[in-house]
Tab-separated table of C-alpha atoms in Angstrom:
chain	number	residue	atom	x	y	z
A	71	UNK	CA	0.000	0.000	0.000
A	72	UNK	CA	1.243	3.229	-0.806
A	73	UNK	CA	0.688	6.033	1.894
A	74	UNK	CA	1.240	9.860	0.727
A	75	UNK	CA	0.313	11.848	3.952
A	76	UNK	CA	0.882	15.540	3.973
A	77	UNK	CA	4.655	15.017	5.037
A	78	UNK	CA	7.949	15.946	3.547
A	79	UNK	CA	10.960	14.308	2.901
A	80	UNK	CA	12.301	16.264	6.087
A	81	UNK	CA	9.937	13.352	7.845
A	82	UNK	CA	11.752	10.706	6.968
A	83	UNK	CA	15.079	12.299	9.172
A	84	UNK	CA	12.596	13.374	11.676
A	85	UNK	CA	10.813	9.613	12.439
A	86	UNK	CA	12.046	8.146	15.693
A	87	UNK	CA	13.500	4.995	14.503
A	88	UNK	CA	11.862	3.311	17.840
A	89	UNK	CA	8.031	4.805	16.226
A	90	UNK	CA	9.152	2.070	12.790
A	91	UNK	CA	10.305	-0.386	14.607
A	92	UNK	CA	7.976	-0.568	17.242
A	93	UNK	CA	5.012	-0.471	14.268
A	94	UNK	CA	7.216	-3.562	12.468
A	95	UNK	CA	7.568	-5.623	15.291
A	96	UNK	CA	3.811	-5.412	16.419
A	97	UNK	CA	2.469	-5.946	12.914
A	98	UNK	CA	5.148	-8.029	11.329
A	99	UNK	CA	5.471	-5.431	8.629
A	100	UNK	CA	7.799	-4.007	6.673
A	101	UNK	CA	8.421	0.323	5.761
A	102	UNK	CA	10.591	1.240	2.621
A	103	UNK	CA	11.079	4.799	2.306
A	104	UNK	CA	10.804	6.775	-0.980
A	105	UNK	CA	13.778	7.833	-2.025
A	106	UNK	CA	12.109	11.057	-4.171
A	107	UNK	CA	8.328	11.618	-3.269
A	108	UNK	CA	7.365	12.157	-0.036
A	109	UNK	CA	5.633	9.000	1.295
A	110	UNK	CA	6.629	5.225	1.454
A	111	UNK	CA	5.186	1.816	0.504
A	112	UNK	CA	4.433	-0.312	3.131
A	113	UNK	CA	3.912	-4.005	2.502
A	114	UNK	CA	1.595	-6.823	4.296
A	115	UNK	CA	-1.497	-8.211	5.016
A	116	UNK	CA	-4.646	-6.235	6.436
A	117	UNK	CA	-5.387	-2.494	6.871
A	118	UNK	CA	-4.626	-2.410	10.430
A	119	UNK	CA	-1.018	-1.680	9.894
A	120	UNK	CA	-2.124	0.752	7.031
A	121	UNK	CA	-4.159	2.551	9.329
A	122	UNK	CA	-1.679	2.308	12.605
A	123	UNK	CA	1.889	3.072	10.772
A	124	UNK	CA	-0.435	6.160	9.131
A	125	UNK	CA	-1.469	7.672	12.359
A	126	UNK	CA	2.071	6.954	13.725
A	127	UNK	CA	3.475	9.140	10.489
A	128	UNK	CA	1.187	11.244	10.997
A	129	UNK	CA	1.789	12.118	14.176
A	130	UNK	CA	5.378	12.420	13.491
A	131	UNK	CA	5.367	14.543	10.916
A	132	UNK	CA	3.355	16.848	12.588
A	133	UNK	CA	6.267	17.114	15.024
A	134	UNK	CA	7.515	19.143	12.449
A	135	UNK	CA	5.176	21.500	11.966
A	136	UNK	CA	1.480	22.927	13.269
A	137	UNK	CA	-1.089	21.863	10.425
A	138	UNK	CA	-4.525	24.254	11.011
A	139	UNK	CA	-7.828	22.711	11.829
A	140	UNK	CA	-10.925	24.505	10.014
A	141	UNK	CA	-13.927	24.345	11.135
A	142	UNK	CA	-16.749	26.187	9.398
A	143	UNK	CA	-19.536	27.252	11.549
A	144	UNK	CA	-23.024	29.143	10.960
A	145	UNK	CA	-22.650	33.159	12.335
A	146	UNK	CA	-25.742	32.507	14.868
A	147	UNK	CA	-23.913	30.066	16.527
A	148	UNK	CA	-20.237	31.973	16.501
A	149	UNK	CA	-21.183	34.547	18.943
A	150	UNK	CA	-22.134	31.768	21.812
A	151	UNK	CA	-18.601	29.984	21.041
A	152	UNK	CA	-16.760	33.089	21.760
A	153	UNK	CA	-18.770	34.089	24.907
A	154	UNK	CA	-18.672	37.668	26.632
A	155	UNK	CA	-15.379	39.180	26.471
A	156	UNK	CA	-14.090	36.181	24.241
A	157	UNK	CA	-14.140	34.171	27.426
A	158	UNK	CA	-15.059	31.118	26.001
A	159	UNK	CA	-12.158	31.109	23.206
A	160	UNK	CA	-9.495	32.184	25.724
A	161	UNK	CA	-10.877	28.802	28.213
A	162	UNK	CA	-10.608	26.593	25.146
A	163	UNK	CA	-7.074	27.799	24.168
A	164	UNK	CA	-5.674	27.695	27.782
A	165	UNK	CA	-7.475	24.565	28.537
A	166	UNK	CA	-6.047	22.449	24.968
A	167	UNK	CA	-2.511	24.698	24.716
A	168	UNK	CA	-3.977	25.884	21.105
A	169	UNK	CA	-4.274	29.131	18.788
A	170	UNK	CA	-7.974	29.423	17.932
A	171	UNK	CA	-8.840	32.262	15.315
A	172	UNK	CA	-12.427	32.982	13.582
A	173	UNK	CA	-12.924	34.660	10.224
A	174	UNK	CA	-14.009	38.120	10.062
A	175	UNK	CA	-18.041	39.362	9.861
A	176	UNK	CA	-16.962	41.457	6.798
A	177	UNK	CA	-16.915	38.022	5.118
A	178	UNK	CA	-20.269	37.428	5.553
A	179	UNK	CA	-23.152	37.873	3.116
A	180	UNK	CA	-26.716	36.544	2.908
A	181	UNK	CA	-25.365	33.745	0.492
A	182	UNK	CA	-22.372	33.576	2.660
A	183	UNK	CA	-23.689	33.009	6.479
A	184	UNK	CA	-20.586	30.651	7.415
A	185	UNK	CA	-17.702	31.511	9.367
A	186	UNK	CA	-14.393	29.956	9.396
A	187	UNK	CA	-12.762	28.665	13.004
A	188	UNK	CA	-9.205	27.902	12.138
A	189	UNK	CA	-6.736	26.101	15.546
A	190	UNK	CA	-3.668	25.846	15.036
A	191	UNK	CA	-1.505	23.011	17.599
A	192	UNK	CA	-0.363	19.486	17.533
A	193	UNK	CA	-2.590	17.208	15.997
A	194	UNK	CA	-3.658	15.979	19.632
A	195	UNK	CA	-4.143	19.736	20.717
A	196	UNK	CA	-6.107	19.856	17.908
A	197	UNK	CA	-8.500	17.258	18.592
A	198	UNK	CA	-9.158	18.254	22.243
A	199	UNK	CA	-10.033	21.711	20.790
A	200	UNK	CA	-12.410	20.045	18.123
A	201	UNK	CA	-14.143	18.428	21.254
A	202	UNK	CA	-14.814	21.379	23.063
A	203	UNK	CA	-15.310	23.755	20.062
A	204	UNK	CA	-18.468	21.184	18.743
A	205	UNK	CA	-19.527	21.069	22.692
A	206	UNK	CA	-19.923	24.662	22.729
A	207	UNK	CA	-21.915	24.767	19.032
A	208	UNK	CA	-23.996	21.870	19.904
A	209	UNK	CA	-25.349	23.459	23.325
A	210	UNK	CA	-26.093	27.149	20.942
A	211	UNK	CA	-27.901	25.008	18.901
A	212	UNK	CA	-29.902	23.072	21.427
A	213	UNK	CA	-30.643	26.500	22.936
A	214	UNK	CA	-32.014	27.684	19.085
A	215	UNK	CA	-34.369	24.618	18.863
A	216	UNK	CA	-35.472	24.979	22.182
A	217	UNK	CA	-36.109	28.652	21.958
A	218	UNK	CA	-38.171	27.773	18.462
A	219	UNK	CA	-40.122	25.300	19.974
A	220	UNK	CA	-41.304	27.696	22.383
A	221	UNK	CA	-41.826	30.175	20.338
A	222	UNK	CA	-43.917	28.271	17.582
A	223	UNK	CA	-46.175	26.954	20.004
A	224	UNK	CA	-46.740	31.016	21.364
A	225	UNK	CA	-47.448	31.659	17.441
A	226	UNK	CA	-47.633	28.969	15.113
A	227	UNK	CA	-47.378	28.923	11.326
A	228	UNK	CA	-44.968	31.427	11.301
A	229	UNK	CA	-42.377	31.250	7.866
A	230	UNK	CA	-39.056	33.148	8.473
A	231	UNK	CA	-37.003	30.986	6.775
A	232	UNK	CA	-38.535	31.981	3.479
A	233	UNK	CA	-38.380	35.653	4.859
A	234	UNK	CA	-34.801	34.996	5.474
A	235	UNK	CA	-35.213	36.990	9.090
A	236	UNK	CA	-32.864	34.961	11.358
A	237	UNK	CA	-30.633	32.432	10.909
A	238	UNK	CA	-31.107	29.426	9.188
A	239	UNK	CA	-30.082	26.039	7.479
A	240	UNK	CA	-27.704	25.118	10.159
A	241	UNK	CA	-26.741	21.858	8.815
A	242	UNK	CA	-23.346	22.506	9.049
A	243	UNK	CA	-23.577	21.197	12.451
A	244	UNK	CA	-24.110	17.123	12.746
A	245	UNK	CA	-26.609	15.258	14.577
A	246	UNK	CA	-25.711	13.535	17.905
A	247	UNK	CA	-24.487	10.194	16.784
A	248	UNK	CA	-26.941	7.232	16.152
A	249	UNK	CA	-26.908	3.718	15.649
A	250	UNK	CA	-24.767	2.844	13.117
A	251	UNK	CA	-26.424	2.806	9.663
A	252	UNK	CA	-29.347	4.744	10.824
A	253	UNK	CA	-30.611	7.797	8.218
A	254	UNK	CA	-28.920	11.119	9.156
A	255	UNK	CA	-31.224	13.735	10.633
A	256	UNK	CA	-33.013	16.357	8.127
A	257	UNK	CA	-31.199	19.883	8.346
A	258	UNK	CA	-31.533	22.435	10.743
A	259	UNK	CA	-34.324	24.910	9.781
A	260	UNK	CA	-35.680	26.064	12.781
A	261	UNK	CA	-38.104	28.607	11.134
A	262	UNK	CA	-39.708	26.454	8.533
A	263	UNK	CA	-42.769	26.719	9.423
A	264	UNK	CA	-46.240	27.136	7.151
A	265	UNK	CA	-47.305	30.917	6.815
A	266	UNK	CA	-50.609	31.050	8.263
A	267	UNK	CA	-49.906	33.528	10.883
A	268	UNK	CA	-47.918	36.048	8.658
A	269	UNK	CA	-50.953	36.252	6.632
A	270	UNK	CA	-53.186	36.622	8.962
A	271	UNK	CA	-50.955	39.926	9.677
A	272	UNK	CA	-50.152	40.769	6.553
A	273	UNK	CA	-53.343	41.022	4.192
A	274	UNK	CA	-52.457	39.059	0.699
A	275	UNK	CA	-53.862	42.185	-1.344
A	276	UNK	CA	-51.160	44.285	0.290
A	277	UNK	CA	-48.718	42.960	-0.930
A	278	UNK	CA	-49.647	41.088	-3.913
A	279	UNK	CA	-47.214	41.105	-7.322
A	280	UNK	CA	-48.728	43.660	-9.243
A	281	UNK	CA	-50.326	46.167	-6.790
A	282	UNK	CA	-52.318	49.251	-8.073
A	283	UNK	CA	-50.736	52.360	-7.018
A	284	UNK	CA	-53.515	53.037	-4.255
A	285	UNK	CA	-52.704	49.795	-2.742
A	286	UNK	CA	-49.492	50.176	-1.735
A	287	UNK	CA	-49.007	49.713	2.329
A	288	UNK	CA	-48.623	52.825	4.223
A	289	UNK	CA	-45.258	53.433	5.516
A	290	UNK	CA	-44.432	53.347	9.109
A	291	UNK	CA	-42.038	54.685	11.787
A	292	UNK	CA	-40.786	52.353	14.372
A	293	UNK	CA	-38.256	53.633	16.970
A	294	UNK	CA	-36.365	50.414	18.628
A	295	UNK	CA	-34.153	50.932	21.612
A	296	UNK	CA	-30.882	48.689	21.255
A	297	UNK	CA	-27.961	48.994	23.895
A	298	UNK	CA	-25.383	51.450	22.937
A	299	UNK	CA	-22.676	48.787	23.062
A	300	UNK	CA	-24.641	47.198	20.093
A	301	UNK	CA	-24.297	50.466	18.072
A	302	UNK	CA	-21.075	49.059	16.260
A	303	UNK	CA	-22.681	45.430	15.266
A	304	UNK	CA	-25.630	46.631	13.667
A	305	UNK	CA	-23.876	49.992	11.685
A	306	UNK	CA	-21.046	46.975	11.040
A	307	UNK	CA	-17.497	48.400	9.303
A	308	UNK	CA	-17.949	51.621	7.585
A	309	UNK	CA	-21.699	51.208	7.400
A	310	UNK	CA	-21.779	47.723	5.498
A	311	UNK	CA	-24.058	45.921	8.068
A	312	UNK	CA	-26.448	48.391	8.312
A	313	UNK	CA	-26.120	49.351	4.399
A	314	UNK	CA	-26.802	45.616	3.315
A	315	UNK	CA	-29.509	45.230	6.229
A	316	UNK	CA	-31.866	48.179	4.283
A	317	UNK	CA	-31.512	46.695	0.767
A	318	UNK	CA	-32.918	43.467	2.053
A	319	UNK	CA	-35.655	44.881	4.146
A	320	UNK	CA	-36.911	47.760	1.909
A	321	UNK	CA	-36.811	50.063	4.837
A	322	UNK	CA	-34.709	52.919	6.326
A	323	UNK	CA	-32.744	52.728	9.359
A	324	UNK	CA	-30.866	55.249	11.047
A	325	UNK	CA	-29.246	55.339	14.141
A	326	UNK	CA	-29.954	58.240	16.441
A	327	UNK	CA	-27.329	60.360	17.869
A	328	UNK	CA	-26.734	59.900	22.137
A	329	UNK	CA	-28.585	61.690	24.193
A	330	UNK	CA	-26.458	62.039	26.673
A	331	UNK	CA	-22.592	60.630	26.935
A	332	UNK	CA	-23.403	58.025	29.539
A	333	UNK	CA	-26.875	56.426	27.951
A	334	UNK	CA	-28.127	52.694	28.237
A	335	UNK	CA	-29.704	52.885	25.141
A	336	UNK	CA	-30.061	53.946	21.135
A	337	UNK	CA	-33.104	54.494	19.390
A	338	UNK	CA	-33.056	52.681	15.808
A	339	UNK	CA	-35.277	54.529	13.435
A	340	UNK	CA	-37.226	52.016	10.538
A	341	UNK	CA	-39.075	53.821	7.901
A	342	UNK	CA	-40.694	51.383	5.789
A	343	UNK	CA	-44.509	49.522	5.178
A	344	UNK	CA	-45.049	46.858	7.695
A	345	UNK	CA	-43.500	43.840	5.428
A	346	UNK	CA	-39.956	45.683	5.713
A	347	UNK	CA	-40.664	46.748	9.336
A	348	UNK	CA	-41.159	42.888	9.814
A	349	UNK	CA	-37.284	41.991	8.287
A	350	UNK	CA	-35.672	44.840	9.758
A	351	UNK	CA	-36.544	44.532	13.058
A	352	UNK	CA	-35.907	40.599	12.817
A	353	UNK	CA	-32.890	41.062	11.764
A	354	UNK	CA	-31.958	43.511	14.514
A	355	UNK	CA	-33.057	41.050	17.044
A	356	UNK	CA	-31.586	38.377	15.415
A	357	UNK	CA	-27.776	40.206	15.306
A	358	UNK	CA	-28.330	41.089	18.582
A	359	UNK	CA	-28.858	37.344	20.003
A	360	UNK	CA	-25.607	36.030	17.465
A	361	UNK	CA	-23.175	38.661	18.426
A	362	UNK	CA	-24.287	37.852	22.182
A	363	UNK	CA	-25.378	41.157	23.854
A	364	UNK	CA	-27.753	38.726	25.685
A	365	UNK	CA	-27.168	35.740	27.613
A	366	UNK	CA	-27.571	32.483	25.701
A	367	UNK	CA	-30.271	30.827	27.306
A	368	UNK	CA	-32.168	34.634	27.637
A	369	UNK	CA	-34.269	36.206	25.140
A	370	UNK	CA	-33.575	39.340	23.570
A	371	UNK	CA	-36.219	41.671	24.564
A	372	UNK	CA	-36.277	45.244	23.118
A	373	UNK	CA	-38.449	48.097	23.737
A	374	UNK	CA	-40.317	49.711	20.926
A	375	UNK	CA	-42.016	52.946	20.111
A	376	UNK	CA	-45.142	53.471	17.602
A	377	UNK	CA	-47.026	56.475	17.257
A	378	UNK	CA	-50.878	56.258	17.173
A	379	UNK	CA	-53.470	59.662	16.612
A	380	UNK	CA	-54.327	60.872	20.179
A	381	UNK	CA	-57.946	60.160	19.420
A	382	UNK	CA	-57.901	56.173	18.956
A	383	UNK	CA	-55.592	55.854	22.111
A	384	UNK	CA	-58.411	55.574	24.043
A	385	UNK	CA	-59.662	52.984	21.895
A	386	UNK	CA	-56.202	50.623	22.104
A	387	UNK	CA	-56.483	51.135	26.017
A	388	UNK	CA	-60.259	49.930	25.990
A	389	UNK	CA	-62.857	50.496	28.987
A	390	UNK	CA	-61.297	50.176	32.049
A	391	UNK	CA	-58.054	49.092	30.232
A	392	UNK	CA	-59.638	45.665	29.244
A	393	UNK	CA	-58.509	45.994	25.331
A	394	UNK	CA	-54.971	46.654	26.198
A	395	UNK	CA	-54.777	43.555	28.972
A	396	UNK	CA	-56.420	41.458	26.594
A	397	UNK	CA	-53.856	42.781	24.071
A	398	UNK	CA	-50.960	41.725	26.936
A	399	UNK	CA	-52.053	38.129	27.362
A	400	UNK	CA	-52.164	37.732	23.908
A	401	UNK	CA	-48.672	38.838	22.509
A	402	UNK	CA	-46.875	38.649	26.072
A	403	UNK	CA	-45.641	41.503	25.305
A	404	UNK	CA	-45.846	44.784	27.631
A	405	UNK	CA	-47.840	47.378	25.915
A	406	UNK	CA	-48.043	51.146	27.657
A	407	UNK	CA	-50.337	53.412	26.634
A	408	UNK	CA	-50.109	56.806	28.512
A	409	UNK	CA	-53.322	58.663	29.427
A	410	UNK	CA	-51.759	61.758	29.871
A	411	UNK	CA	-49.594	62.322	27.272
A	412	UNK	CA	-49.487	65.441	25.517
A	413	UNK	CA	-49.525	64.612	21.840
A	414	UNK	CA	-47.118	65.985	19.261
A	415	UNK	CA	-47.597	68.304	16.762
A	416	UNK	CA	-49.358	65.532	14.137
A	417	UNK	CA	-51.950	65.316	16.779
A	418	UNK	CA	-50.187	61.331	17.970
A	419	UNK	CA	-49.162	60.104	21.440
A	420	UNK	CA	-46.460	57.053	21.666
A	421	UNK	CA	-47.465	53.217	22.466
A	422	UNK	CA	-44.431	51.471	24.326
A	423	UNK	CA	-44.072	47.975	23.361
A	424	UNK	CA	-41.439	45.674	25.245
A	425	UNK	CA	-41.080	42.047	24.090
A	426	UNK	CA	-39.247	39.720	22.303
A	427	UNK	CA	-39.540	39.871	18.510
A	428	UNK	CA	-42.924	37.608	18.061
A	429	UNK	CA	-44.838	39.422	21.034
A	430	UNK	CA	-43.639	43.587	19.694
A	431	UNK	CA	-44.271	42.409	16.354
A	432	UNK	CA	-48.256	40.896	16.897
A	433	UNK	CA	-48.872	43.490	19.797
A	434	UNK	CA	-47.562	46.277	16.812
A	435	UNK	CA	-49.992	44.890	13.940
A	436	UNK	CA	-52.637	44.512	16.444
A	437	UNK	CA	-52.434	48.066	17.337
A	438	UNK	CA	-52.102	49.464	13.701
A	439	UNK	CA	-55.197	47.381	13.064
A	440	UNK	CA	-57.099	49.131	15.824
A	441	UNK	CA	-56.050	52.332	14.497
A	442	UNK	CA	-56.736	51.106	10.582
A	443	UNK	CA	-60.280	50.507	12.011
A	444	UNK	CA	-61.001	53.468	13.614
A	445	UNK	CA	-59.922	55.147	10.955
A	446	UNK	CA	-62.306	53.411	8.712
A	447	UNK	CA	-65.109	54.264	10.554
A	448	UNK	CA	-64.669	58.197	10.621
A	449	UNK	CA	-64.217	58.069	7.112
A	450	UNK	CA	-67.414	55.922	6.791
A	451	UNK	CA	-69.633	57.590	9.159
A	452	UNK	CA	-68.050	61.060	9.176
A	453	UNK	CA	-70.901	63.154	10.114
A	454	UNK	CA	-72.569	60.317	12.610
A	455	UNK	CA	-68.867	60.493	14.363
A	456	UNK	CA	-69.224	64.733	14.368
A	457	UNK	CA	-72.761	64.587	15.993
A	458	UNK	CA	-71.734	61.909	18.723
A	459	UNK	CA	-68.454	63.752	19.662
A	460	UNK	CA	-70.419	66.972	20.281
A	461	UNK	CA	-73.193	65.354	22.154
C-alpha cells in the first residue's frame, strides 16, 4: 500500500527509529522509504497496519510543523462559542494549549452566512479543541431549537425561513451520533414553518405582485431601543451591516445620535410599510442574540415605540383598560399606553411595546389594526362620528 500523507521528505530524518520499529515488530510489517516523493510503501497483510503506521506518520510529521484545523460554523452560533469578552475562546485555548482564530463578519453575506474557526496546535491539541469547540456549538444550537419550539407553540405557522429573518439552514452542524447505519437527521431549519400567521398579519392584497398604485401599504415609523454597546454590530465596518440590512428589508434605518454621553440605550429609526418593518426589526433582534449582547439561554427583549393619533388611544387602552390587557395576554408583550400624554404636533401620542420579537411584532400589527379601524369608521360615518363627539 502506498501512503502519501501531507509530510515531507524532512519526515523521513525526523521519524524516531523506535516509532518504525515498534510499528514492524507489532504488525510483522515491513516500511521502505521513498527515495524522491514524499511518502513510502508499506507491505503486508490487512489495513490495520495501514491505518496504525499512518497515524504513527502522521503524528510524526506533525512534530515538524502545526497543520490548522478549520472548522466552518453558521454566524448565529459563533457569537455563543466566543462568549462575553471572548471568554469562552481564551478557556478553550488555555485549557487544549492551542491558537484558535475565527474569520471576520466582513466576510459574511446573505449567500455567505458561514464563518471559518481555524486552531492551530499538535494534531492531539487539535482534537481536544475540536471536542470542546463542537460542545460549545452543539449546546447554541440546542438553545435555538429549544427557543423555536417555544416560540412556535406562542405563534404557530410562522415562515421566516422563506423571509430569510434569522438564521437558518444550520446543517453545518451534525446530529448527535446514532446507531450505526441509521438515516442522518433532516437539516436544521428552525423557522420552517407554514405561513398562516404572517398572513393573517399581513393582508395578501397588500402585498400582492402587481399592486395598483392606491394599494401600496402605508409606511411606518418604528423607533427600537438597542444597547449602545450594540451600536457598532448593527452599523457593522464603515456602514456595510447596516447598508446591506436596508436593501434586504426595503426600509430605512438610522441610528440616532446619544442623548447624553453616559446612555443605556439607542433608538433605531425604521421607515418602511409593515413587510420591511417585519425583516428589519428581525434582523436587529436576530444580530443582537448572534453577536451575544444577551445571555444564551435569555431572550432578547427590546423596547419599541409606535405612534398612534391621540384620538384612537383611548380605543387601544379599551374600557377600564380591558382591550390593552387582553392585548398583553395575547402577545406577552408589555404594551403602555399613557393617558396623559401630551400629543405631538401631528396630533399622535407614543405606544411602548417591550417584548421579544414575536410578542412587539403581533402586539404592533394589532395596534395598527385598531387604528386602521377606527380610521375606517370616521371616514365611513363622518358626520354620525361629528354629531356623537359633540353630544
Amino acid at each position: 500500500t502506498y501512503c502519501s500523507p501531507p509530510f515531507s521528505a524532512a519526515s523521513k530524518a525526523l521519524a524516531p527509529v523506535s516509532s518504525v520499529l515498534q510499528v514492524r515488530q507489532d504488525r510483522n510489517q515491513s516500511l521502505r522509504w521513498l527515495p524522491d516523493k514524499p511518502g513510502c510503501w508499506m507491505y503486508g497483510p490487512g489495513l490495520c497496519f495501514v491505518s496504525t503506521l499512518s497515524v504513527k506518520l502522521l503524528f510524526v510529521s506533525c512534530r515538524a510543523e502545526e497543520i490548522p484545523l478549520k472548522i466552518l460554523a453558521h454566524n448565529g452560533l459563533v457569537g455563543r462559542l466566543i462568549g462575553k469578552e471572548g471568554r469562552n475562546l481564551k478557556k478553550i485555548e488555555h485549557e487544549t494549549g492551542t491558537k484558535i482564530t475565527i474569520s471576520s463578519l466582513q466576510d459574511l453575506s446573505i449567500y455567505n452566512p458561514e464563518r471559518t474557526i481555524t486552531v492551530k496546535g499538535t494534531v492531539e491539541a487539535c482534537a481536544s479543541a475540536e471536542v470542546e469547540i463542537m460542545k460549545k456549538l452543539r449546546e447554541a444550537f440546542e438553545n435555538d431549537m429549544l427557543a423555536v419550539n417555544q416560540q412556535a407553540n406562542l405563534i404557530p405557522g410562522l415562515n421566516l425561513s422563506a423571509l430569510g429573518i434569522f438564521s437558518t439552514g444550520l446543517s453545518v452542524l451534525p446530529p448527535p451520533a446514532g446507531p450505526r447505519g441509521a438515516p442522518p437527521a433532516p437539516p436544521y431549519h428552525p423557522f420552517a414553518t407554514h405561513s398562516g400567521y404572517f398572513s393573517s398579519l399581513y393582508p395578501p392584497h397588500q402585498f400582492g405582485p402587481f399592486p395598483h398604485h392606491h394599494s401600496y401599504p402605508e409606511q411606518e415609523i418604528v423607533n427600537l431601543f438597542i444597547p449602545t454597546q450594540a451600536v457598532g454590530a448593527i452599523i457593522g465596518k464603515k456602514g456595510a451591516h447596516i447598508k446591506q440590512l436596508a436593501r434586504f428589508a426595503g426600509a430605512s434605518i438610522k441610528i440616532a445620535p446619544a442623548e447624553g454621553p453616559d446612555v443605556s440605550e439607542r433608538m433605531v429609526i425604521i421607515t418602511g410599510p409593515p413587510e420591511a418593518q417585519f425583516k428589519a426589526q428581525g434582523r436587529i433582534f436576530g444580530k443582537l442574540k448572534e453577536e451575544n449582547f444577551f445571555n444564551p439561554k435569555e431572550e432578547v427583549k427590546l423596547e419599541a415605540h409606535i405612534r398612534v393619533p391621540s384620538s384612537t388611544a383611548g380605543r387601544v387602552i379599551g374600557k377600564g383598560g380591558k382591550t390593552v390587557n387582553e392585548l398583553q395576554n395575547l402577545t406577552s408583550a408589555e404594551v403602555i399606553v399613557p393617558r396623559d400624554q401630551t400629543p405631538d404636533e401631528n396630533e399622535e401620542v407614543i405606544v411602548r411595546i417591550i417584548g421579544h420579537f414575536f410578542a412587539s411584532q403581533t402586539a404592533q400589527r394589532k395596534i395598527r389594526e385598531i387604528v386602521q379601524q377606527v380610521k375606517q369608521q370616521e371616514q365611513k360615518y363622518p358626520q354620525g362620528v361629528a354629531s356623537q363627539r359633540s353630544k
